[in-house]
mmCIF file of C-alpha atoms and ligand atoms in Angstrom:
data_model
loop_
_atom_site.group_PDB
_atom_site.id
_atom_site.type_symbol
_atom_site.label_atom_id
_atom_site.label_comp_id
_atom_site.label_asym_id
_atom_site.label_seq_id
_atom_site.Cartn_x
_atom_site.Cartn_y
_atom_site.Cartn_z
ATOM 1 C CA MET E 1 -25.096 -204.104 -63.209
ATOM 2 C CA LEU E 2 -27.493 -202.521 -60.708
ATOM 3 C CA VAL E 3 -31.156 -203.361 -61.161
ATOM 4 C CA VAL E 4 -34.277 -202.274 -59.304
ATOM 5 C CA HIS E 5 -37.044 -204.855 -59.066
ATOM 6 C CA LYS E 6 -40.551 -204.017 -57.914
ATOM 7 C CA TYR E 7 -43.020 -206.719 -56.876
ATOM 8 C CA GLY E 8 -46.705 -205.852 -56.772
ATOM 9 C CA GLY E 9 -49.378 -207.058 -54.356
ATOM 10 C CA THR E 10 -50.272 -210.305 -56.145
ATOM 11 C CA SER E 11 -46.598 -211.201 -56.570
ATOM 12 C CA VAL E 12 -46.181 -211.102 -52.778
ATOM 13 C CA GLY E 13 -49.779 -212.138 -52.030
ATOM 14 C CA ASP E 14 -48.928 -214.942 -49.594
ATOM 15 C CA LEU E 15 -45.904 -216.501 -47.906
ATOM 16 C CA GLU E 16 -45.303 -218.957 -50.726
ATOM 17 C CA ARG E 17 -45.228 -216.107 -53.228
ATOM 18 C CA ILE E 18 -42.833 -214.133 -51.046
ATOM 19 C CA GLU E 19 -40.618 -217.212 -51.071
ATOM 20 C CA ASN E 20 -40.916 -217.283 -54.879
ATOM 21 C CA VAL E 21 -39.801 -213.637 -55.016
ATOM 22 C CA ALA E 22 -36.905 -214.410 -52.679
ATOM 23 C CA ASN E 23 -35.778 -217.152 -55.090
ATOM 24 C CA ARG E 24 -36.000 -214.817 -58.067
ATOM 25 C CA VAL E 25 -34.011 -212.111 -56.307
ATOM 26 C CA ALA E 26 -31.442 -214.657 -55.127
ATOM 27 C CA LYS E 27 -30.930 -215.747 -58.745
ATOM 28 C CA VAL E 28 -30.133 -212.189 -59.814
ATOM 29 C CA ARG E 29 -27.688 -211.887 -56.937
ATOM 30 C CA ASP E 30 -26.076 -215.219 -57.872
ATOM 31 C CA ALA E 31 -25.578 -213.925 -61.403
ATOM 32 C CA GLY E 32 -23.455 -211.159 -59.876
ATOM 33 C CA ASP E 33 -25.798 -208.186 -60.152
ATOM 34 C CA ASP E 34 -26.586 -205.704 -57.405
ATOM 35 C CA VAL E 35 -30.276 -205.544 -56.716
ATOM 36 C CA VAL E 36 -32.615 -203.182 -54.901
ATOM 37 C CA VAL E 37 -36.104 -204.580 -54.412
ATOM 38 C CA VAL E 38 -39.205 -202.457 -53.868
ATOM 39 C CA VAL E 39 -42.292 -204.234 -52.571
ATOM 40 C CA SER E 40 -46.017 -203.536 -52.348
ATOM 41 C CA ALA E 41 -48.239 -204.644 -49.510
ATOM 42 C CA MET E 42 -49.578 -208.208 -49.835
ATOM 43 C CA SER E 43 -52.617 -208.099 -52.129
ATOM 44 C CA GLY E 44 -55.762 -206.836 -50.440
ATOM 45 C CA GLU E 45 -53.804 -205.589 -47.441
ATOM 46 C CA THR E 46 -54.075 -201.857 -48.129
ATOM 47 C CA ASN E 47 -57.833 -202.140 -48.680
ATOM 48 C CA LYS E 48 -58.158 -204.161 -45.489
ATOM 49 C CA LEU E 49 -56.386 -201.416 -43.529
ATOM 50 C CA ILE E 50 -58.608 -198.750 -45.090
ATOM 51 C CA GLY E 51 -61.590 -200.860 -44.003
ATOM 52 C CA TYR E 52 -60.313 -200.943 -40.423
ATOM 53 C CA ALA E 53 -60.190 -197.138 -40.267
ATOM 54 C CA ASP E 54 -63.580 -196.928 -41.942
ATOM 55 C CA ASN E 55 -64.977 -198.873 -39.028
ATOM 56 C CA PHE E 56 -64.414 -195.844 -36.784
ATOM 57 C CA THR E 57 -64.998 -192.889 -39.071
ATOM 58 C CA LYS E 58 -65.443 -192.031 -42.722
ATOM 59 C CA THR E 59 -63.085 -189.068 -42.266
ATOM 60 C CA PRO E 60 -59.909 -190.301 -40.569
ATOM 61 C CA SER E 61 -56.998 -187.870 -40.388
ATOM 62 C CA LYS E 62 -54.759 -188.290 -43.405
ATOM 63 C CA LYS E 63 -51.676 -188.276 -41.253
ATOM 64 C CA ALA E 64 -52.986 -191.230 -39.258
ATOM 65 C CA MET E 65 -53.965 -193.000 -42.486
ATOM 66 C CA ASP E 66 -50.379 -192.723 -43.703
ATOM 67 C CA MET E 67 -49.127 -194.237 -40.465
ATOM 68 C CA LEU E 68 -51.605 -197.070 -40.960
ATOM 69 C CA LEU E 69 -51.239 -197.737 -44.697
ATOM 70 C CA SER E 70 -47.442 -197.552 -44.783
ATOM 71 C CA SER E 71 -47.350 -200.581 -42.467
ATOM 72 C CA GLY E 72 -48.521 -202.941 -45.239
ATOM 73 C CA GLU E 73 -45.404 -202.449 -47.352
ATOM 74 C CA ARG E 74 -43.137 -202.672 -44.311
ATOM 75 C CA VAL E 75 -44.510 -206.112 -43.471
ATOM 76 C CA THR E 76 -43.663 -207.383 -46.957
ATOM 77 C CA ALA E 77 -40.208 -205.793 -46.973
ATOM 78 C CA ALA E 78 -39.333 -207.320 -43.621
ATOM 79 C CA LEU E 79 -40.680 -210.761 -44.580
ATOM 80 C CA LEU E 80 -38.776 -210.769 -47.870
ATOM 81 C CA SER E 81 -35.535 -209.859 -46.109
ATOM 82 C CA ILE E 82 -36.135 -212.656 -43.597
ATOM 83 C CA ALA E 83 -36.859 -215.123 -46.417
ATOM 84 C CA LEU E 84 -33.605 -214.158 -48.142
ATOM 85 C CA GLN E 85 -31.626 -214.313 -44.910
ATOM 86 C CA SER E 86 -32.965 -217.810 -44.293
ATOM 87 C CA LYS E 87 -31.413 -218.805 -47.621
ATOM 88 C CA GLY E 88 -28.045 -217.425 -46.566
ATOM 89 C CA TYR E 89 -28.251 -214.061 -48.358
ATOM 90 C CA ASP E 90 -27.346 -210.788 -46.703
ATOM 91 C CA ALA E 91 -30.497 -208.702 -47.092
ATOM 92 C CA VAL E 92 -31.625 -205.533 -45.336
ATOM 93 C CA ALA E 93 -35.161 -204.144 -45.225
ATOM 94 C CA MET E 94 -35.606 -200.375 -45.269
ATOM 95 C CA SER E 95 -38.534 -198.060 -44.698
ATOM 96 C CA GLY E 96 -38.986 -195.088 -47.014
ATOM 97 C CA ARG E 97 -37.169 -192.949 -44.466
ATOM 98 C CA GLN E 98 -34.163 -195.294 -44.338
ATOM 99 C CA ALA E 99 -34.056 -195.297 -48.128
ATOM 100 C CA GLY E 100 -33.746 -191.500 -47.959
ATOM 101 C CA ILE E 101 -37.094 -190.644 -49.553
ATOM 102 C CA VAL E 102 -38.312 -187.163 -48.595
ATOM 103 C CA THR E 103 -41.730 -185.968 -49.764
ATOM 104 C CA ASP E 104 -43.922 -182.900 -49.487
ATOM 105 C CA ASP E 105 -46.627 -182.635 -46.784
ATOM 106 C CA GLU E 106 -49.541 -183.856 -48.883
ATOM 107 C CA HIS E 107 -50.550 -186.835 -46.729
ATOM 108 C CA THR E 108 -51.988 -189.839 -48.642
ATOM 109 C CA TYR E 109 -50.944 -188.285 -51.965
ATOM 110 C CA ALA E 110 -47.433 -187.026 -51.357
ATOM 111 C CA ARG E 111 -44.909 -186.150 -54.040
ATOM 112 C CA ILE E 112 -41.295 -187.209 -53.749
ATOM 113 C CA GLU E 113 -39.099 -184.120 -53.344
ATOM 114 C CA SER E 114 -35.693 -185.673 -52.924
ATOM 115 C CA ILE E 115 -33.911 -188.960 -52.399
ATOM 116 C CA ASP E 116 -30.633 -189.345 -50.555
ATOM 117 C CA PRO E 117 -29.364 -192.747 -51.703
ATOM 118 C CA THR E 118 -26.344 -192.823 -49.358
ATOM 119 C CA GLY E 119 -27.826 -195.456 -47.036
ATOM 120 C CA MET E 120 -28.735 -197.711 -49.950
ATOM 121 C CA HIS E 121 -25.338 -197.214 -51.601
ATOM 122 C CA ASN E 122 -23.551 -198.114 -48.388
ATOM 123 C CA ALA E 123 -25.598 -201.292 -47.987
ATOM 124 C CA ILE E 124 -25.027 -202.234 -51.630
ATOM 125 C CA SER E 125 -21.288 -201.723 -51.312
ATOM 126 C CA GLU E 126 -21.326 -204.024 -48.290
ATOM 127 C CA GLY E 127 -22.762 -206.664 -50.603
ATOM 128 C CA LYS E 128 -26.295 -206.476 -49.223
ATOM 129 C CA ILE E 129 -29.541 -206.966 -51.083
ATOM 130 C CA VAL E 130 -31.580 -203.848 -50.288
ATOM 131 C CA ILE E 131 -35.335 -204.239 -49.863
ATOM 132 C CA VAL E 132 -37.401 -201.074 -49.654
ATOM 133 C CA ALA E 133 -40.997 -200.714 -48.512
ATOM 134 C CA GLY E 134 -42.731 -199.058 -51.461
ATOM 135 C CA PHE E 135 -45.389 -196.355 -51.518
ATOM 136 C CA GLN E 136 -43.920 -194.209 -48.725
ATOM 137 C CA GLY E 137 -41.505 -191.576 -47.576
ATOM 138 C CA VAL E 138 -41.324 -188.958 -44.847
ATOM 139 C CA ASN E 139 -41.963 -185.231 -44.962
ATOM 140 C CA LYS E 140 -39.410 -182.729 -43.706
ATOM 141 C CA ALA E 141 -40.952 -182.846 -40.245
ATOM 142 C CA GLY E 142 -40.325 -186.596 -40.206
ATOM 143 C CA SER E 143 -43.932 -187.812 -40.443
ATOM 144 C CA VAL E 144 -44.614 -190.835 -42.607
ATOM 145 C CA THR E 145 -46.346 -190.013 -45.895
ATOM 146 C CA THR E 146 -47.717 -192.239 -48.661
ATOM 147 C CA LEU E 147 -47.628 -191.606 -52.394
ATOM 148 C CA GLY E 148 -51.178 -192.410 -53.512
ATOM 149 C CA ARG E 149 -52.666 -195.749 -54.562
ATOM 150 C CA GLY E 150 -50.374 -197.851 -56.703
ATOM 151 C CA GLY E 151 -47.485 -195.715 -55.436
ATOM 152 C CA SER E 152 -44.947 -198.527 -55.133
ATOM 153 C CA ASP E 153 -44.334 -198.310 -58.881
ATOM 154 C CA LEU E 154 -43.414 -194.682 -58.334
ATOM 155 C CA THR E 155 -41.016 -195.603 -55.518
ATOM 156 C CA ALA E 156 -39.287 -198.110 -57.791
ATOM 157 C CA VAL E 157 -38.826 -195.660 -60.658
ATOM 158 C CA ALA E 158 -37.682 -192.853 -58.354
ATOM 159 C CA LEU E 159 -35.130 -195.125 -56.684
ATOM 160 C CA ALA E 160 -33.896 -196.386 -60.058
ATOM 161 C CA GLY E 161 -33.359 -192.740 -61.023
ATOM 162 C CA ALA E 162 -31.624 -191.781 -57.777
ATOM 163 C CA LEU E 163 -29.393 -194.871 -57.818
ATOM 164 C CA LYS E 164 -28.675 -194.491 -61.549
ATOM 165 C CA ALA E 165 -29.723 -198.124 -61.911
ATOM 166 C CA ASP E 166 -29.293 -199.797 -65.280
ATOM 167 C CA GLN E 167 -32.948 -200.773 -65.396
ATOM 168 C CA CYS E 168 -36.148 -200.987 -63.408
ATOM 169 C CA GLU E 169 -38.267 -204.141 -63.654
ATOM 170 C CA ILE E 170 -41.878 -203.960 -62.498
ATOM 171 C CA TYR E 171 -43.259 -207.415 -61.682
ATOM 172 C CA SER E 172 -46.969 -208.212 -61.518
ATOM 173 C CA ASP E 173 -49.221 -211.088 -62.552
ATOM 174 C CA VAL E 174 -49.218 -210.086 -66.232
ATOM 175 C CA ASP E 175 -46.169 -210.644 -68.377
ATOM 176 C CA GLY E 176 -46.126 -207.330 -70.208
ATOM 177 C CA ILE E 177 -48.100 -204.834 -72.234
ATOM 178 C CA TYR E 178 -50.480 -206.285 -74.812
ATOM 179 C CA THR E 179 -51.847 -204.902 -78.073
ATOM 180 C CA THR E 180 -55.231 -204.982 -76.342
ATOM 181 C CA ASP E 181 -56.933 -206.620 -73.364
ATOM 182 C CA PRO E 182 -56.572 -210.407 -73.964
ATOM 183 C CA ARG E 183 -59.887 -210.951 -72.171
ATOM 184 C CA ILE E 184 -61.567 -209.086 -75.043
ATOM 185 C CA GLU E 185 -59.356 -210.295 -77.896
ATOM 186 C CA PRO E 186 -57.668 -213.653 -77.275
ATOM 187 C CA ASN E 187 -55.323 -212.970 -80.211
ATOM 188 C CA ALA E 188 -53.798 -209.978 -78.437
ATOM 189 C CA LYS E 189 -50.012 -210.026 -78.687
ATOM 190 C CA LYS E 190 -47.484 -209.066 -76.095
ATOM 191 C CA LEU E 191 -45.364 -206.111 -77.229
ATOM 192 C CA ASP E 192 -41.567 -206.356 -76.991
ATOM 193 C CA THR E 193 -41.152 -202.611 -76.770
ATOM 194 C CA ILE E 194 -43.330 -199.554 -76.452
ATOM 195 C CA SER E 195 -42.524 -195.863 -76.041
ATOM 196 C CA TYR E 196 -43.207 -193.923 -72.826
ATOM 197 C CA ASP E 197 -45.791 -191.799 -74.637
ATOM 198 C CA GLU E 198 -47.678 -194.780 -76.007
ATOM 199 C CA MET E 199 -47.632 -196.384 -72.569
ATOM 200 C CA LEU E 200 -49.019 -193.195 -71.016
ATOM 201 C CA GLU E 201 -51.856 -193.136 -73.519
ATOM 202 C CA LEU E 202 -52.579 -196.817 -73.045
ATOM 203 C CA SER E 203 -52.588 -196.648 -69.271
ATOM 204 C CA SER E 204 -54.618 -193.465 -68.972
ATOM 205 C CA LEU E 205 -57.020 -195.182 -71.347
ATOM 206 C CA GLY E 206 -57.547 -198.092 -69.033
ATOM 207 C CA ALA E 207 -54.683 -200.572 -69.354
ATOM 208 C CA LYS E 208 -53.724 -200.794 -65.699
ATOM 209 C CA VAL E 209 -50.376 -202.550 -65.712
ATOM 210 C CA LEU E 210 -48.224 -199.625 -64.585
ATOM 211 C CA GLN E 211 -49.194 -196.625 -62.512
ATOM 212 C CA ASN E 212 -49.306 -193.534 -64.732
ATOM 213 C CA ARG E 213 -47.255 -191.273 -62.496
ATOM 214 C CA SER E 214 -44.449 -193.829 -62.519
ATOM 215 C CA VAL E 215 -44.356 -193.898 -66.332
ATOM 216 C CA GLU E 216 -44.252 -190.099 -66.413
ATOM 217 C CA LEU E 217 -41.356 -190.106 -63.980
ATOM 218 C CA ALA E 218 -39.539 -192.837 -65.927
ATOM 219 C CA LYS E 219 -39.845 -190.699 -69.039
ATOM 220 C CA LYS E 220 -38.559 -187.637 -67.219
ATOM 221 C CA LEU E 221 -35.609 -189.469 -65.687
ATOM 222 C CA GLY E 222 -34.958 -191.713 -68.709
ATOM 223 C CA VAL E 223 -35.343 -194.876 -66.611
ATOM 224 C CA LYS E 224 -35.471 -198.071 -68.699
ATOM 225 C CA LEU E 225 -38.651 -199.781 -67.531
ATOM 226 C CA TYR E 226 -39.662 -203.398 -67.961
ATOM 227 C CA ALA E 227 -43.119 -204.803 -67.251
ATOM 228 C CA LYS E 228 -42.736 -208.491 -66.371
ATOM 229 C CA SER E 229 -44.507 -211.315 -64.584
ATOM 230 C CA SER E 230 -43.198 -212.812 -61.353
ATOM 231 C CA PHE E 231 -44.934 -216.076 -62.303
ATOM 232 C CA SER E 232 -43.033 -216.756 -65.529
ATOM 233 C CA ASP E 233 -39.649 -216.227 -67.139
ATOM 234 C CA ASN E 234 -41.037 -214.377 -70.155
ATOM 235 C CA GLU E 235 -39.157 -211.423 -71.539
ATOM 236 C CA GLY E 236 -41.789 -208.829 -70.664
ATOM 237 C CA THR E 237 -42.187 -205.464 -72.373
ATOM 238 C CA LEU E 238 -39.539 -202.735 -72.459
ATOM 239 C CA ILE E 239 -40.918 -199.217 -72.048
ATOM 240 C CA SER E 240 -38.369 -196.690 -73.225
ATOM 241 C CA GLU E 241 -37.514 -193.701 -75.358
ATOM 242 C CA GLU E 242 -39.066 -193.682 -78.799
ATOM 243 C CA SER E 243 -36.683 -195.256 -81.304
ATOM 244 C CA ASP E 244 -36.667 -194.886 -85.078
ATOM 245 C CA ASN E 245 -38.015 -198.347 -85.818
ATOM 246 C CA MET E 246 -40.931 -197.790 -83.429
ATOM 247 C CA GLU E 247 -42.466 -195.508 -86.028
ATOM 248 C CA GLU E 248 -42.463 -198.332 -88.534
ATOM 249 C CA VAL E 249 -45.185 -199.904 -86.439
ATOM 250 C CA LEU E 250 -48.309 -197.953 -87.227
ATOM 251 C CA VAL E 251 -50.362 -198.833 -84.182
ATOM 252 C CA ALA E 252 -49.116 -200.214 -80.869
ATOM 253 C CA GLY E 253 -52.467 -201.043 -79.347
ATOM 254 C CA VAL E 254 -56.197 -200.456 -79.073
ATOM 255 C CA VAL E 255 -57.991 -199.827 -75.763
ATOM 256 C CA LEU E 256 -61.499 -199.802 -74.462
ATOM 257 C CA ASP E 257 -62.567 -197.406 -71.717
ATOM 258 C CA LYS E 258 -65.993 -198.306 -70.412
ATOM 259 C CA ASN E 259 -65.977 -195.652 -67.724
ATOM 260 C CA GLN E 260 -67.411 -192.899 -69.920
ATOM 261 C CA ALA E 261 -70.630 -190.911 -69.984
ATOM 262 C CA ARG E 262 -71.591 -188.343 -72.599
ATOM 263 C CA VAL E 263 -73.142 -184.930 -72.028
ATOM 264 C CA THR E 264 -74.581 -183.032 -74.991
ATOM 265 C CA LEU E 265 -75.707 -179.423 -74.681
ATOM 266 C CA ARG E 266 -77.927 -178.148 -77.501
ATOM 267 C CA GLY E 267 -78.546 -174.528 -78.378
ATOM 268 C CA VAL E 268 -75.847 -173.098 -76.136
ATOM 269 C CA SER E 269 -75.651 -169.267 -76.312
ATOM 270 C CA ASP E 270 -72.756 -168.511 -78.601
ATOM 271 C CA ARG E 271 -71.060 -165.824 -76.535
ATOM 272 C CA PRO E 272 -67.545 -165.288 -75.185
ATOM 273 C CA GLY E 273 -67.049 -166.883 -71.786
ATOM 274 C CA ILE E 274 -69.690 -169.599 -71.904
ATOM 275 C CA ALA E 275 -67.241 -172.496 -72.245
ATOM 276 C CA ALA E 276 -65.100 -171.018 -69.485
ATOM 277 C CA GLU E 277 -68.119 -170.840 -67.159
ATOM 278 C CA ILE E 278 -69.248 -174.401 -67.861
ATOM 279 C CA PHE E 279 -65.865 -176.060 -67.555
ATOM 280 C CA THR E 280 -64.764 -173.966 -64.590
ATOM 281 C CA LEU E 281 -67.833 -175.061 -62.656
ATOM 282 C CA LEU E 282 -67.180 -178.698 -63.575
ATOM 283 C CA ALA E 283 -63.554 -178.368 -62.512
ATOM 284 C CA GLU E 284 -64.522 -176.744 -59.227
ATOM 285 C CA ASN E 285 -66.626 -179.816 -58.571
ATOM 286 C CA ASN E 286 -63.654 -182.061 -59.325
ATOM 287 C CA ILE E 287 -65.190 -183.505 -62.456
ATOM 288 C CA ASN E 288 -62.581 -184.653 -64.927
ATOM 289 C CA VAL E 289 -63.749 -183.773 -68.412
ATOM 290 C CA ASP E 290 -62.198 -185.860 -71.152
ATOM 291 C CA MET E 291 -63.345 -185.263 -74.734
ATOM 292 C CA ILE E 292 -64.832 -181.896 -75.680
ATOM 293 C CA ILE E 293 -66.510 -181.115 -78.969
ATOM 294 C CA GLN E 294 -68.043 -177.816 -80.050
ATOM 295 C CA ASN E 295 -69.668 -177.073 -83.394
ATOM 296 C CA MET E 296 -69.495 -173.837 -85.352
ATOM 297 C CA GLY E 297 -72.222 -171.569 -84.035
ATOM 298 C CA THR E 298 -75.186 -170.648 -86.217
ATOM 299 C CA ASP E 299 -77.896 -168.077 -85.390
ATOM 300 C CA GLY E 300 -76.318 -167.210 -82.071
ATOM 301 C CA SER E 301 -76.184 -170.711 -80.687
ATOM 302 C CA THR E 302 -73.987 -173.771 -80.850
ATOM 303 C CA ASN E 303 -73.854 -177.401 -79.704
ATOM 304 C CA LEU E 304 -71.344 -178.550 -77.134
ATOM 305 C CA GLY E 305 -70.584 -182.127 -76.107
ATOM 306 C CA PHE E 306 -68.177 -183.664 -73.637
ATOM 307 C CA THR E 307 -67.515 -186.856 -71.725
ATOM 308 C CA VAL E 308 -67.048 -187.424 -67.986
ATOM 309 C CA PRO E 309 -66.315 -190.544 -65.906
ATOM 310 C CA GLN E 310 -69.500 -192.557 -65.345
ATOM 311 C CA SER E 311 -69.372 -191.988 -61.602
ATOM 312 C CA ASP E 312 -69.571 -188.208 -62.199
ATOM 313 C CA HIS E 313 -72.477 -188.428 -64.573
ATOM 314 C CA GLU E 314 -75.262 -187.619 -62.063
ATOM 315 C CA ASN E 315 -73.200 -184.842 -60.578
ATOM 316 C CA ALA E 316 -72.568 -183.320 -64.003
ATOM 317 C CA LYS E 317 -76.312 -183.383 -64.636
ATOM 318 C CA LYS E 318 -76.958 -181.357 -61.489
ATOM 319 C CA ILE E 319 -74.226 -178.870 -62.263
ATOM 320 C CA MET E 320 -75.459 -178.285 -65.811
ATOM 321 C CA ALA E 321 -78.864 -177.297 -64.443
ATOM 322 C CA ALA E 322 -77.208 -174.036 -63.370
ATOM 323 C CA PHE E 323 -76.931 -173.124 -67.075
ATOM 324 C CA ASP E 324 -80.621 -173.514 -67.877
ATOM 325 C CA HIS E 325 -80.954 -169.978 -69.192
ATOM 326 C CA ASP E 326 -77.990 -170.407 -71.540
ATOM 327 C CA ILE E 327 -78.858 -173.831 -72.944
ATOM 328 C CA GLU E 328 -81.918 -174.975 -74.929
ATOM 329 C CA GLY E 329 -81.682 -178.662 -74.259
ATOM 330 C CA MET E 330 -79.432 -181.237 -72.629
ATOM 331 C CA ASP E 331 -78.857 -184.869 -73.323
ATOM 332 C CA PHE E 332 -77.109 -187.348 -71.040
ATOM 333 C CA ASP E 333 -75.968 -190.808 -72.048
ATOM 334 C CA ASN E 334 -74.434 -193.198 -69.591
ATOM 335 C CA HIS E 335 -74.288 -196.082 -72.071
ATOM 336 C CA VAL E 336 -71.264 -195.053 -74.087
ATOM 337 C CA CYS E 337 -67.655 -196.157 -74.160
ATOM 338 C CA LYS E 338 -64.470 -194.892 -75.691
ATOM 339 C CA VAL E 339 -62.267 -196.919 -78.018
ATOM 340 C CA SER E 340 -58.815 -195.593 -78.813
ATOM 341 C CA VAL E 341 -56.087 -196.479 -81.265
ATOM 342 C CA VAL E 342 -52.575 -195.576 -80.067
ATOM 343 C CA GLY E 343 -49.268 -195.509 -81.912
ATOM 344 C CA VAL E 344 -46.287 -193.216 -82.500
ATOM 345 C CA GLY E 345 -46.313 -194.370 -86.143
ATOM 346 C CA MET E 346 -49.278 -192.044 -86.688
ATOM 347 C CA LYS E 347 -46.908 -189.099 -86.590
ATOM 348 C CA SER E 348 -45.371 -190.128 -89.883
ATOM 349 C CA HIS E 349 -48.096 -192.180 -91.566
ATOM 350 C CA SER E 350 -51.462 -191.052 -92.856
ATOM 351 C CA GLY E 351 -54.647 -193.065 -93.011
ATOM 352 C CA VAL E 352 -54.710 -194.426 -89.468
ATOM 353 C CA ALA E 353 -57.835 -192.462 -88.533
ATOM 354 C CA ALA E 354 -59.538 -193.303 -91.828
ATOM 355 C CA THR E 355 -58.987 -197.014 -91.164
ATOM 356 C CA ALA E 356 -60.580 -196.636 -87.719
ATOM 357 C CA PHE E 357 -63.667 -194.900 -89.136
ATOM 358 C CA THR E 358 -63.963 -197.393 -91.999
ATOM 359 C CA THR E 359 -63.807 -200.264 -89.522
ATOM 360 C CA MET E 360 -66.672 -198.737 -87.537
ATOM 361 C CA ALA E 361 -68.646 -198.176 -90.756
ATOM 362 C CA ASN E 362 -68.145 -201.770 -91.901
ATOM 363 C CA ASN E 363 -69.610 -202.936 -88.609
ATOM 364 C CA ASN E 364 -72.454 -200.480 -88.699
ATOM 365 C CA ILE E 365 -71.251 -198.792 -85.520
ATOM 366 C CA ASN E 366 -72.194 -195.143 -85.222
ATOM 367 C CA ILE E 367 -69.482 -192.783 -83.959
ATOM 368 C CA ASN E 368 -70.786 -190.181 -81.473
ATOM 369 C CA MET E 369 -67.617 -188.222 -80.905
ATOM 370 C CA ILE E 370 -64.070 -188.205 -82.246
ATOM 371 C CA SER E 371 -60.906 -186.757 -80.807
ATOM 372 C CA THR E 372 -57.317 -187.100 -81.911
ATOM 373 C CA SER E 373 -53.828 -186.313 -80.708
ATOM 374 C CA GLU E 374 -50.465 -186.799 -82.377
ATOM 375 C CA ILE E 375 -50.380 -190.480 -81.418
ATOM 376 C CA LYS E 376 -54.028 -191.332 -80.706
ATOM 377 C CA VAL E 377 -57.476 -191.543 -82.301
ATOM 378 C CA SER E 378 -60.396 -191.902 -79.877
ATOM 379 C CA MET E 379 -64.041 -192.538 -80.681
ATOM 380 C CA VAL E 380 -67.056 -192.491 -78.397
ATOM 381 C CA ILE E 381 -69.569 -195.175 -79.391
ATOM 382 C CA ASP E 382 -72.494 -197.105 -77.921
ATOM 383 C CA GLU E 383 -71.340 -199.209 -74.979
ATOM 384 C CA LYS E 384 -72.775 -202.401 -76.422
ATOM 385 C CA TYR E 385 -70.402 -202.271 -79.408
ATOM 386 C CA GLY E 386 -67.250 -201.599 -77.386
ATOM 387 C CA GLU E 387 -65.808 -205.101 -77.486
ATOM 388 C CA LEU E 388 -66.765 -205.667 -81.117
ATOM 389 C CA ALA E 389 -65.019 -202.409 -82.005
ATOM 390 C CA ILE E 390 -61.864 -203.481 -80.189
ATOM 391 C CA ARG E 391 -61.779 -206.876 -81.900
ATOM 392 C CA THR E 392 -62.367 -205.498 -85.388
ATOM 393 C CA LEU E 393 -59.861 -202.648 -84.946
ATOM 394 C CA HIS E 394 -57.306 -205.143 -83.665
ATOM 395 C CA GLU E 395 -57.762 -207.076 -86.889
ATOM 396 C CA ALA E 396 -57.876 -203.999 -89.119
ATOM 397 C CA TYR E 397 -54.423 -202.917 -87.943
ATOM 398 C CA ALA E 398 -53.152 -206.526 -88.123
ATOM 399 C CA LEU E 399 -52.144 -206.392 -84.465
ATOM 400 C CA ASP E 400 -52.475 -210.162 -84.198
ATOM 401 C CA LYS E 401 -49.705 -210.625 -86.771
HETATM 402 N N1 LIG T 1 -50.262 -200.885 -51.423
HETATM 403 C C1 LIG T 1 -50.540 -199.664 -52.136
HETATM 404 C C2 LIG T 1 -51.844 -199.798 -52.873
HETATM 405 O O1 LIG T 1 -52.496 -200.822 -52.795
HETATM 406 C C3 LIG T 1 -49.431 -199.247 -53.033
HETATM 407 C C4 LIG T 1 -49.067 -200.223 -54.112
HETATM 408 O O2 LIG T 1 -49.391 -201.403 -54.055
HETATM 409 O O3 LIG T 1 -48.400 -199.820 -55.061
HETATM 410 O O4 LIG T 1 -52.275 -198.883 -53.509
HETATM 411 MG MG1 MG T 2 -49.866 -201.941 -58.216
#
């Protein structure tokens, strides 16, 4: 069997932890499996390097930043190979270039264009443990590029795809994907399996165990993904293709997103093009609009509401001022949050949304906005009820059972 392991920043946070990773990898090798290991920079390292550059200028060249930031992962890769060698294992550390990873030219946020796994295959066939510095590749001109924050997950999935590995295990300090954040609901349960789509909803909604782009790529390439902890021997959570019995489970999890602000526009002129103008201007200012709700127009005007990330709230306010002549009144609320219920079972079962609304009603929580997709129900509510909503929803769907 060929497996790809990826160890995140906290898992390789100091020398003792790198030694711990070396022992884990050695065990896999001893069991007879081939293993390719992708590593992150030691925790805090990437931010420290960004801080160094910041000391000189707030606008460093992106090409230089890639040269700088890619060094963090290379340190870990080299140290892990040395740790393994000291235990008598044949291990080789590779940069993104040596692993054959070619990207586009978008420095600091590059996309992987191709991977030539020949070098890795050769090393594997010589019996070596291959250790790859995550988060980086080179463009066609040969300059180092990085893949965006959290990009080592993406490296691991892409390599698993290129190597046709049997599975890709992503190690961090949490032992899998939970039905909700255990800090909010101590009865949260670890899930054995979850579908790619559910995982994408959960992570874009705020559960930050796996980088979103890496889950998208895993889905596209059909890579079997595991989220596991490097500090325990727990099974972890398998993220994979939707299977028939997954739909028997109504709801996989509930998530709270506190980073939400609500904008309500009252008495908006009900004419063709108005929504296009508003949302184009927001997009041009790089404001990510999430939920959008528009009522049926009456008497030539309508109400329009949407949510934006809290950090964009002030900016959205300024931008909306441009529409003064088209809008009677505006309302901004920074004290809202979004709670979402996610599950592929919703496709084939009715009543999931009704249960969510009833749960809010029973707790006297007013719902400001609602949006749904095939596998998700989201509600915008007052920020101060966010955690209560999560706990009561968790119970309503019997997620603790
Ligand atoms: N070291 C990079 C970061 O902190 C990449 C990663 O850890 O995945 O974003
Ligand atoms: Mg990470």
